[in-house]
XYZ file of C-alpha atoms in Angstrom:
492
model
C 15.608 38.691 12.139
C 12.639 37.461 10.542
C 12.679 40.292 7.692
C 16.291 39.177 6.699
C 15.040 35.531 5.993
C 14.915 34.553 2.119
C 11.166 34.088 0.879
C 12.478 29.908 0.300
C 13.016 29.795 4.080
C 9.508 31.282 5.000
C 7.725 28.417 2.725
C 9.331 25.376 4.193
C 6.596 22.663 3.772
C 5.046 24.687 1.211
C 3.568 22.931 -2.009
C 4.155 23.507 -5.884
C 1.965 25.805 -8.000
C 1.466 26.966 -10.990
C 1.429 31.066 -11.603
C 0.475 33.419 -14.108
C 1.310 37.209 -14.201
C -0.816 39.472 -15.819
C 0.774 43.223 -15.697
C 1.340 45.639 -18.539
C 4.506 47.405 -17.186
C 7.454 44.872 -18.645
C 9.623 45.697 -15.802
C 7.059 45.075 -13.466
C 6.475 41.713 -14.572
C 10.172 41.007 -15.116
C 10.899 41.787 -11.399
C 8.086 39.573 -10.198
C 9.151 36.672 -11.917
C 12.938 37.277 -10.956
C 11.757 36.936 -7.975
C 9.235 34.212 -7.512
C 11.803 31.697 -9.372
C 14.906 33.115 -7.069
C 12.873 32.311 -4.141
C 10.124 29.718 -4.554
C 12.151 26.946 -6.320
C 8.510 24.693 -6.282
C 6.662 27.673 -7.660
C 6.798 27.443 -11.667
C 5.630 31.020 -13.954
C 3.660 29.455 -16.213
C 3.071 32.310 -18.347
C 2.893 35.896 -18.745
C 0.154 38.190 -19.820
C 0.506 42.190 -21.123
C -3.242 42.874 -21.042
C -7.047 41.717 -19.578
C -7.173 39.452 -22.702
C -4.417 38.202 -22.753
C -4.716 36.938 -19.009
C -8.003 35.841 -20.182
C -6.746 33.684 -22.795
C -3.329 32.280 -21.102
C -5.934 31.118 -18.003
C -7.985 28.921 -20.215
C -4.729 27.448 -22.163
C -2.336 27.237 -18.735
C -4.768 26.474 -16.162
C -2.694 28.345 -13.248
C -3.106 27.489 -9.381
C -2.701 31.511 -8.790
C -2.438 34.625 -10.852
C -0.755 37.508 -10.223
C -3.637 40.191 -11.326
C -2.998 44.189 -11.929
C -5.866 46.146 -12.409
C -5.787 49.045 -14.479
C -4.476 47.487 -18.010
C -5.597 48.468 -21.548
C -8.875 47.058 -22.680
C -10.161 44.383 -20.165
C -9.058 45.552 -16.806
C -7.747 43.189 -14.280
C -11.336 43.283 -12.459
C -13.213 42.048 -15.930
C -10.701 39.873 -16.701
C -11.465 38.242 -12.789
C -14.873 38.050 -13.611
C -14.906 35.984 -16.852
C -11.941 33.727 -15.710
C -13.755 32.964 -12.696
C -16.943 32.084 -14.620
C -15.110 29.568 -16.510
C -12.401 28.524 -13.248
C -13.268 29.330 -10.279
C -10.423 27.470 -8.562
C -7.604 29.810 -9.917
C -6.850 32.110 -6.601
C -6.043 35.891 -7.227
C -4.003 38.339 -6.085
C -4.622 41.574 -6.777
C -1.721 44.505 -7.731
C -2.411 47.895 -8.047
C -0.880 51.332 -7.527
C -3.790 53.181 -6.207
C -5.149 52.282 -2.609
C -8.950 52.333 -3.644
C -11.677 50.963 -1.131
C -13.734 50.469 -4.256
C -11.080 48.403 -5.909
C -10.832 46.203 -2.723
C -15.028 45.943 -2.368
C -14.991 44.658 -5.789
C -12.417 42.474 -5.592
C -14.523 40.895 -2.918
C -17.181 39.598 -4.760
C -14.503 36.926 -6.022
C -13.002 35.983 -2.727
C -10.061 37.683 -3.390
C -8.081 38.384 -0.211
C -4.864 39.623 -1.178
C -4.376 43.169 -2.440
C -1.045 44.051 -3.363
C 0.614 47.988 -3.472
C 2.545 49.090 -5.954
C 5.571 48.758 -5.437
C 5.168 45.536 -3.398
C 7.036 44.738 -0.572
C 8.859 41.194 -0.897
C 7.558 40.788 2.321
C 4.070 41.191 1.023
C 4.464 39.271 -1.518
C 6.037 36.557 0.358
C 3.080 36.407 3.025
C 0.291 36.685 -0.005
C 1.930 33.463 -1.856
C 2.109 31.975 1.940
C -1.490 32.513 2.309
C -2.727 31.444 -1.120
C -0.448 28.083 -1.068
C -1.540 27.484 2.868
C -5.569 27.794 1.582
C -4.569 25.559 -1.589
C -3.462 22.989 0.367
C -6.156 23.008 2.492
C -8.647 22.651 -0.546
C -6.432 19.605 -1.881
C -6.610 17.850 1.249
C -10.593 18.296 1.455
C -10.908 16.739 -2.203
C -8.089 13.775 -0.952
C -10.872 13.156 1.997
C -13.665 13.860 -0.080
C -12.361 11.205 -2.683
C -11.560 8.372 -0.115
C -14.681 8.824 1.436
C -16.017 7.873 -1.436
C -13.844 5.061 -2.614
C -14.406 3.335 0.501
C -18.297 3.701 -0.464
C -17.779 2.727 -3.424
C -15.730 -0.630 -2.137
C -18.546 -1.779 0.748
C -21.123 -1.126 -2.004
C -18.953 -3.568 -4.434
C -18.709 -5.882 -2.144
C -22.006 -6.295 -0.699
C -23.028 -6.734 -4.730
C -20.841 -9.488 -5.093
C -23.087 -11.763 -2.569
C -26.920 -12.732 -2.296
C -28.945 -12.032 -0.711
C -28.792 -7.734 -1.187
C -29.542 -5.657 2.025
C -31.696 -3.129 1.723
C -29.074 -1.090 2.311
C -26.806 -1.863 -0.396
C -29.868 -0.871 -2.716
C -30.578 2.500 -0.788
C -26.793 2.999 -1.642
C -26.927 2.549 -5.135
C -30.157 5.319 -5.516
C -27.961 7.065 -3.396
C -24.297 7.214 -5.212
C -25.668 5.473 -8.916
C -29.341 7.665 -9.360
C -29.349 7.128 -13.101
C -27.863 3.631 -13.549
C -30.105 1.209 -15.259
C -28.554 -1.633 -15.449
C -25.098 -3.594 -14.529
C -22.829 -6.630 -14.751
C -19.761 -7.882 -13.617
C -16.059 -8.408 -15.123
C -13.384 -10.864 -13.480
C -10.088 -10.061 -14.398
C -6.810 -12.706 -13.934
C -3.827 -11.606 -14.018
C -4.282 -8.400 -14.550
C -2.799 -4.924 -12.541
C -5.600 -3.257 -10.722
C -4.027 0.346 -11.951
C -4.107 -1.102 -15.430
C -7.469 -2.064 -15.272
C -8.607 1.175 -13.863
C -6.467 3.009 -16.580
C -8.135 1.004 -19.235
C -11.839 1.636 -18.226
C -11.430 5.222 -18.267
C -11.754 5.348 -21.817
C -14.528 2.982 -21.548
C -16.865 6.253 -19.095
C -16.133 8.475 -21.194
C -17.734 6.681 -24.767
C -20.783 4.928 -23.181
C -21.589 7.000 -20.324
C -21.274 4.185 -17.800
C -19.680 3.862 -14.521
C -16.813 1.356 -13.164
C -15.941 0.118 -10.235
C -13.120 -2.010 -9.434
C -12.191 -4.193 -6.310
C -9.276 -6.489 -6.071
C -9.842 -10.271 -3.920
C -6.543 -11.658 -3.698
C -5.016 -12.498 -7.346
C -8.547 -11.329 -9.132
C -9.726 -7.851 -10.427
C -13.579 -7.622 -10.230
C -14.683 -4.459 -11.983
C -18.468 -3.773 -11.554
C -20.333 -2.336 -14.586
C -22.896 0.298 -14.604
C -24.720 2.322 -17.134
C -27.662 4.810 -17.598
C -28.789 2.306 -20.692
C -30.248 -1.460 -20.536
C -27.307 -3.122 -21.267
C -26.959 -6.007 -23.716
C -24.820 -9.357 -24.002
C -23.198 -8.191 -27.558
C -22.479 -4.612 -25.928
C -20.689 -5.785 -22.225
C -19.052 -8.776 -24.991
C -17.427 -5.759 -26.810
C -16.392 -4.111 -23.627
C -14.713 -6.683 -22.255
C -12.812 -7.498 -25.549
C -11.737 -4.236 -25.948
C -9.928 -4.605 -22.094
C -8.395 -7.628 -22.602
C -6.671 -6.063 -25.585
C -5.591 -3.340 -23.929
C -4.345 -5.609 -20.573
C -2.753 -8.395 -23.119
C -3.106 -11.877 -23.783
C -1.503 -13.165 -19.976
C -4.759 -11.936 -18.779
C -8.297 -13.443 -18.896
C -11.281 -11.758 -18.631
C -14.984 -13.639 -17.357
C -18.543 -12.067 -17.996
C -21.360 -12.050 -15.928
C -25.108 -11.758 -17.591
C -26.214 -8.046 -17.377
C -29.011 -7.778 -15.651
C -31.517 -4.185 -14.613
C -32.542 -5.992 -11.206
C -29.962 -5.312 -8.857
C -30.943 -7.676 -6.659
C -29.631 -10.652 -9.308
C -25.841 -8.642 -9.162
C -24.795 -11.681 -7.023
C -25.584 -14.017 -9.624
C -23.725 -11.842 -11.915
C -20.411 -11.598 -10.043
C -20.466 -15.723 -9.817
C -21.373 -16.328 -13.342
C -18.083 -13.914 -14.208
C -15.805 -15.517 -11.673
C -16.647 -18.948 -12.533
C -16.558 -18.163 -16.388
C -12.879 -16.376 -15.732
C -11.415 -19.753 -14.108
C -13.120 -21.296 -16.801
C -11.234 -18.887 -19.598
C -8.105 -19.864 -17.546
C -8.597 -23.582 -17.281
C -8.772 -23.898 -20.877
C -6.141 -21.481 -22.360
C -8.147 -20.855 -25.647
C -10.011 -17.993 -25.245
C -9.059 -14.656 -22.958
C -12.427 -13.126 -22.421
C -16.203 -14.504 -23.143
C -19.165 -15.520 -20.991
C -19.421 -18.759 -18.784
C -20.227 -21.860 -21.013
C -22.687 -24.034 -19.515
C -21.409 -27.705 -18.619
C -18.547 -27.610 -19.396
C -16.600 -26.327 -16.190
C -17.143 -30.065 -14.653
C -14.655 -30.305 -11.681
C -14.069 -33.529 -9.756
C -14.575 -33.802 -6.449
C -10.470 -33.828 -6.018
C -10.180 -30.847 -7.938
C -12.567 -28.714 -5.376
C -10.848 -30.140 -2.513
C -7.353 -29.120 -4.088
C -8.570 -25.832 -4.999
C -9.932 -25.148 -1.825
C -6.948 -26.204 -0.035
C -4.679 -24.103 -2.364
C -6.746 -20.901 -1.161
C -6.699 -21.512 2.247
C -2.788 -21.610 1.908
C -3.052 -17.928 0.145
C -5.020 -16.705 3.155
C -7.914 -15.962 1.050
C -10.701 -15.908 3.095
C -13.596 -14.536 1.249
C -13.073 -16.496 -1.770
C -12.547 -20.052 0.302
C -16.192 -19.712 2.146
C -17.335 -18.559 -2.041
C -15.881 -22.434 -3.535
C -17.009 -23.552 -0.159
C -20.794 -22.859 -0.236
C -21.102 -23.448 -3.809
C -20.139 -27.064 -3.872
C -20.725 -27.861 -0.109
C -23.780 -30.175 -0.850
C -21.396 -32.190 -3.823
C -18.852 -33.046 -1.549
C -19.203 -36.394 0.626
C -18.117 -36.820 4.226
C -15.058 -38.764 3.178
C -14.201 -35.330 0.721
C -14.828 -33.166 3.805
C -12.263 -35.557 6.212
C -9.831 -35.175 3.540
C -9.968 -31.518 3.433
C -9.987 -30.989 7.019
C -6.591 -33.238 7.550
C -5.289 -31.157 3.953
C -5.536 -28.487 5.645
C -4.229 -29.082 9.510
C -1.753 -30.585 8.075
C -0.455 -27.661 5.900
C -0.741 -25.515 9.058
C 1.082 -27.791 11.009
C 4.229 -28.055 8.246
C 4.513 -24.674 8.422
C 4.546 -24.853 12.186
C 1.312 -23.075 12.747
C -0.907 -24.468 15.695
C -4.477 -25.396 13.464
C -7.747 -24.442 14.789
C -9.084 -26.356 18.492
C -11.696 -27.655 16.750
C -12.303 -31.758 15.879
C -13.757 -33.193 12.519
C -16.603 -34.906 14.429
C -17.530 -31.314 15.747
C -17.869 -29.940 11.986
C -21.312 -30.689 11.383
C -23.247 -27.880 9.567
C -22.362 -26.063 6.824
C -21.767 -23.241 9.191
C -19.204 -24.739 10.992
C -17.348 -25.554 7.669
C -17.217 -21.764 7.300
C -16.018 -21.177 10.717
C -13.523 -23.710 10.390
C -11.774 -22.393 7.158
C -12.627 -18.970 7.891
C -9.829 -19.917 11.004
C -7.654 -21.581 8.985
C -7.544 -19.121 6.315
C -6.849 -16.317 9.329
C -4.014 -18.123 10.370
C -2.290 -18.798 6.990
C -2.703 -14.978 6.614
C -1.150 -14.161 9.697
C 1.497 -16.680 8.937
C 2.629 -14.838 5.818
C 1.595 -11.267 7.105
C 4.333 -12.117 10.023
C 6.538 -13.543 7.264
C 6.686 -10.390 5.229
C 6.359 -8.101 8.246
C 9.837 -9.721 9.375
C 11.273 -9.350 6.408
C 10.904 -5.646 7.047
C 12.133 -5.552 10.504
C 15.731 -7.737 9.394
C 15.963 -4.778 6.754
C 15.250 -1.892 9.284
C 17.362 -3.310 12.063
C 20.215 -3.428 9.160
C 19.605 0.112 8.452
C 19.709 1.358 11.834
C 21.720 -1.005 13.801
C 24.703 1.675 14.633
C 21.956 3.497 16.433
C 20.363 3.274 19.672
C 17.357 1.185 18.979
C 15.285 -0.499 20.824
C 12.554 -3.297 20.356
C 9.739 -1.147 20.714
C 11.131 1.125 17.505
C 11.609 -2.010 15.601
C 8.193 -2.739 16.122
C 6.861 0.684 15.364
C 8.282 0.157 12.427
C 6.574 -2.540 10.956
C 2.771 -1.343 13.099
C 3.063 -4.017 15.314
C 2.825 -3.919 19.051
C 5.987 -4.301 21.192
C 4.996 -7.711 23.009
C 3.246 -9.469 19.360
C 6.565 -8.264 17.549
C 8.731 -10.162 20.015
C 7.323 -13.143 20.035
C 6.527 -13.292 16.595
C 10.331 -12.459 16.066
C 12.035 -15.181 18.100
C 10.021 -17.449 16.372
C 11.280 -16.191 13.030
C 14.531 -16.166 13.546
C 15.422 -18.206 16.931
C 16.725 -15.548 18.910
C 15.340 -12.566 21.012
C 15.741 -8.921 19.455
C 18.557 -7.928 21.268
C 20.558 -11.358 20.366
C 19.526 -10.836 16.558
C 21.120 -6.651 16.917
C 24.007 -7.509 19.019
C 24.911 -10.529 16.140
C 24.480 -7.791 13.393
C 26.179 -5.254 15.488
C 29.320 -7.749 16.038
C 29.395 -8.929 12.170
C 29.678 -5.066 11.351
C 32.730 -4.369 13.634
C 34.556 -8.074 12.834
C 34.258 -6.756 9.363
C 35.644 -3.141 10.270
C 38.268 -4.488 12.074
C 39.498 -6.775 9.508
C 39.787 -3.558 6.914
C 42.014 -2.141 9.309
C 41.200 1.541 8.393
C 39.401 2.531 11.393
C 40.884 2.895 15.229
C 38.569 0.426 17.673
C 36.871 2.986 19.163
C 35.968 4.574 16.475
C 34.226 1.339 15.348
C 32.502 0.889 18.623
C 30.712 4.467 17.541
C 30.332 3.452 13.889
C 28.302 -0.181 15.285
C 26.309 1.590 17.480
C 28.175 1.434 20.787
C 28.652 4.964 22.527
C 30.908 2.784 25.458
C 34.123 1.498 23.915
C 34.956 -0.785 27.202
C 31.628 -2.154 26.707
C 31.843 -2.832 23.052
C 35.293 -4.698 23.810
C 33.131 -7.037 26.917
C 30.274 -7.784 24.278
C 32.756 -8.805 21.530
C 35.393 -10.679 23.879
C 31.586 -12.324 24.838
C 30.831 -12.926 20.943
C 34.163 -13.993 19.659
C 36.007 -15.402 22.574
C 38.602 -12.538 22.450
C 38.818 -9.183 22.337
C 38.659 -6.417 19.414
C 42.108 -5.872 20.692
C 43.406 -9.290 20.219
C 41.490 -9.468 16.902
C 43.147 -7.067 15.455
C 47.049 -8.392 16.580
C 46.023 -11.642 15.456
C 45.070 -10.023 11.902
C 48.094 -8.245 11.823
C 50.595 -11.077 12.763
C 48.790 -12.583 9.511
């Protein structure tokens, strides 16, 4: 029956927390703790308080999830000692735990959205179904701020973005009175080879000592981290700033400025005077951060076309149509010829059918875009498929003594059934069912040469429930059957 069941059995699913007791009676509070850590192995007792002030004080040092709350204790009662702790954290949940049954008790205990009220002695089943309830509402609170927070992050990434090219919407500026009221002014950082988490890590400092905001965005093998502050920002301060986070990132990684700037609209401008002066840093190996040095970045014609060809072959889209448009007019039609054949010819090594579309039909600088735009979608796809395959060999691997079927080797790599297939005989040369019955047939040859097992039980073990049709699949395979394997083995 359901009363029988341990308190560990009732919170399957449940999540950790952090509790405090506050109860005078030693035994009392003994008991409850016995219990709590025999039952709720996730649950940790942070502390233990004797008295109101006590609770008081452990609830500002521990910062609990819950606390257990009597209310008649010497000096502050339980009730007072509610009432400042919840002025100063109003996320800790209580549960109240008292020995008289008082309405008035319960009415006050309102007030501070307290919804469990305790007996004394409580009932392990009570106390079971109050730590139920307070972990269930928990939970629900965490997963708000989880959706609250990536509801913003993804705000915070389109408005990024949109800052990063010209010309503004007026809706990226509504957005920034919107999430950034107070910010004055901004700029633009381009990290290379850096660890988005490190960066992020690193900047946090940074908030906190000039009151400023980041936000970071990674494009491909770059970290662009947008600047923001309530102040008008100047070259020597953002200089300092970005000195300080190469130091902390290391001296692999390179770090470009943009000019700060209190008109948003000139962010653009910002982002490709940080991106250019980062290649720039990189290019020349002698410095790790600074801003971009005027006329010195010279790049031959060659050099564009080889760097735009070797970011087509990453798949990166965005920044291809970025080198693109800003040396479109430099390039001559015999550059533009070369690039095009570059690049259907590194589709075509790699076996990848190139965009339907001529060289004599590229005409505007709008069908350049297209054009690479396609070709950059297609290198993606070629390596996305490469990587997702990689995933499917290792789950078929994993699973292949079970029953499964193309469509679950799909699932699990969130492609559909028909895409998967095709993209998987091309990958390997063989359909899905070939590529599982040669894994399938490997496993068992191997089993069968160990000679530990009987043959049917390595039918079961390779994921074959029929052992006659295991033995007409591997006499298919091998030419003989598992039987005749096996003598020949043993005649060895």
């Amino acid at each position: 029956m359901k009363e029988r069941l341990s308190a560990y059995e009732y919170r399957k699913g449940g999540i950790p927390m952090r509790i405090l007791l506050a109860e005078d009676e030693l035994i009392e509070r003994k008991a409850m703790r016995k219990f709590i850590e025999e039952n709720f192995p996730d649950i940790e007792v942070v502390a233990e308080a004797e008295n109101g002030r006590k609770a008081i004080e452990l609830a500002a040092k521990k910062s609990p999830d819950v606390m257990f709350m009597d209310i008649r204790m010497p000096g502050i009662n339980g009730l007072e000692a509610i009432e400042k702790i919840n002025t100063e954290n109003p996320a800790i949940k209580f549960i109240l735990v008292s020995a008289y049954d008082s309405f008035d008790y319960a009415k006050e205990a309102m007030r501070f959205g307290i919804k469990d009220y305790i007996l004394k002695p409580g009932r392990k089943e009570e106390i079971v179904k109050a730590i139920l309830r307070v972990q269930k509402e928990i939970e629900a609170e965490k997963m708000q701020q989880q959706e609250r927070i990536q509801a913003l992050g993804l705000r915070n990434e389109r408005f990024i973005t949109e800052l990063m090219h010209a010309p503004l919407q007026e809706s990226t500026l509504m957005m920034q009175k919107d999430l950034f009221p107070k910010i004055q002014s901004g700029c633009f950082f381009v990290v290379k080879h850096g660890a988005k988490l490190a960066v992020e890590n690193s900047l946090q400092s940074f908030e906190k000592e000039t009151d400023s905001q980041f936000i970071t965005h990674q494009v491909e093998d770059i970290i662009v981290v947008c600047f923001l502050a309530s102040t008008i920002l100047q070259r020597s301060d953002i200089s300092q700033v970005a000195r300080r986070l190469q130091q902390k990132l290391g001296d692999a990684v390179y770090v470009g400025i943009g000019s700060p700037t209190a008109l948003f609209v000139e962010m653009p401008k910002s982002y490709e005077e940080a991106y250019e002066a980062c290649m720039q840093l990189a290019a020349d190996g002698k410095r790790q951060y600074g801003f971009l040095t005027k006329g010195k970045f010279q790049q031959s014609d060659e050099d564009v076309i080889t760097r735009i060809e070797a970011i087509v072959e990453k798949g990166q889209q965005e920044e291809t149509s970025r080198l693109f448009q800003k040396y479109q007019d430099k390039l001559t039609s015999a550059d533009k010829e070369d690039l095009y054949i570059r690049l259907k010819n590194g589709l075509i090594s790699r076996n990848i059918a190139p965009p339907a579309i001529s060289f004599s039909s590229i005409k505007a600088n709008q069908d350049w875009y297209t054009y690479l735009h396609l070709c950059s979608s297609k290198m993606r796809e070629y390596y996305q498929s490469k990587s997702f395959m990689e995933q499917a060999k290792k789950f078929i691997h994993t699973h292949s003594q079970e029953a499964i079927t193309l469509e679950n080797a799909a699932a699990s790599v969130n492609l559909s059934a028909s895409y998967f297939s095709n993209v998987f005989k091309q990958e390997f040369g063989m359909n899905f069912i070939e590529y599982l019955t040669m894994i399938r047939m490997q496993k068992a040859k191997g089993l069968i040469e160990e000679n530990v097992y009987s043959l049917k039980e390595i039918s079961f073990m390779v994921g074959y429930k029929d052992p006659n049709y295991f033995s007409r699949v591997f006499k298919k395979y091998y030419k003989e059957s598992p039987k005749q394997f096996q003598q020949a083995i043993l005649r060895k």
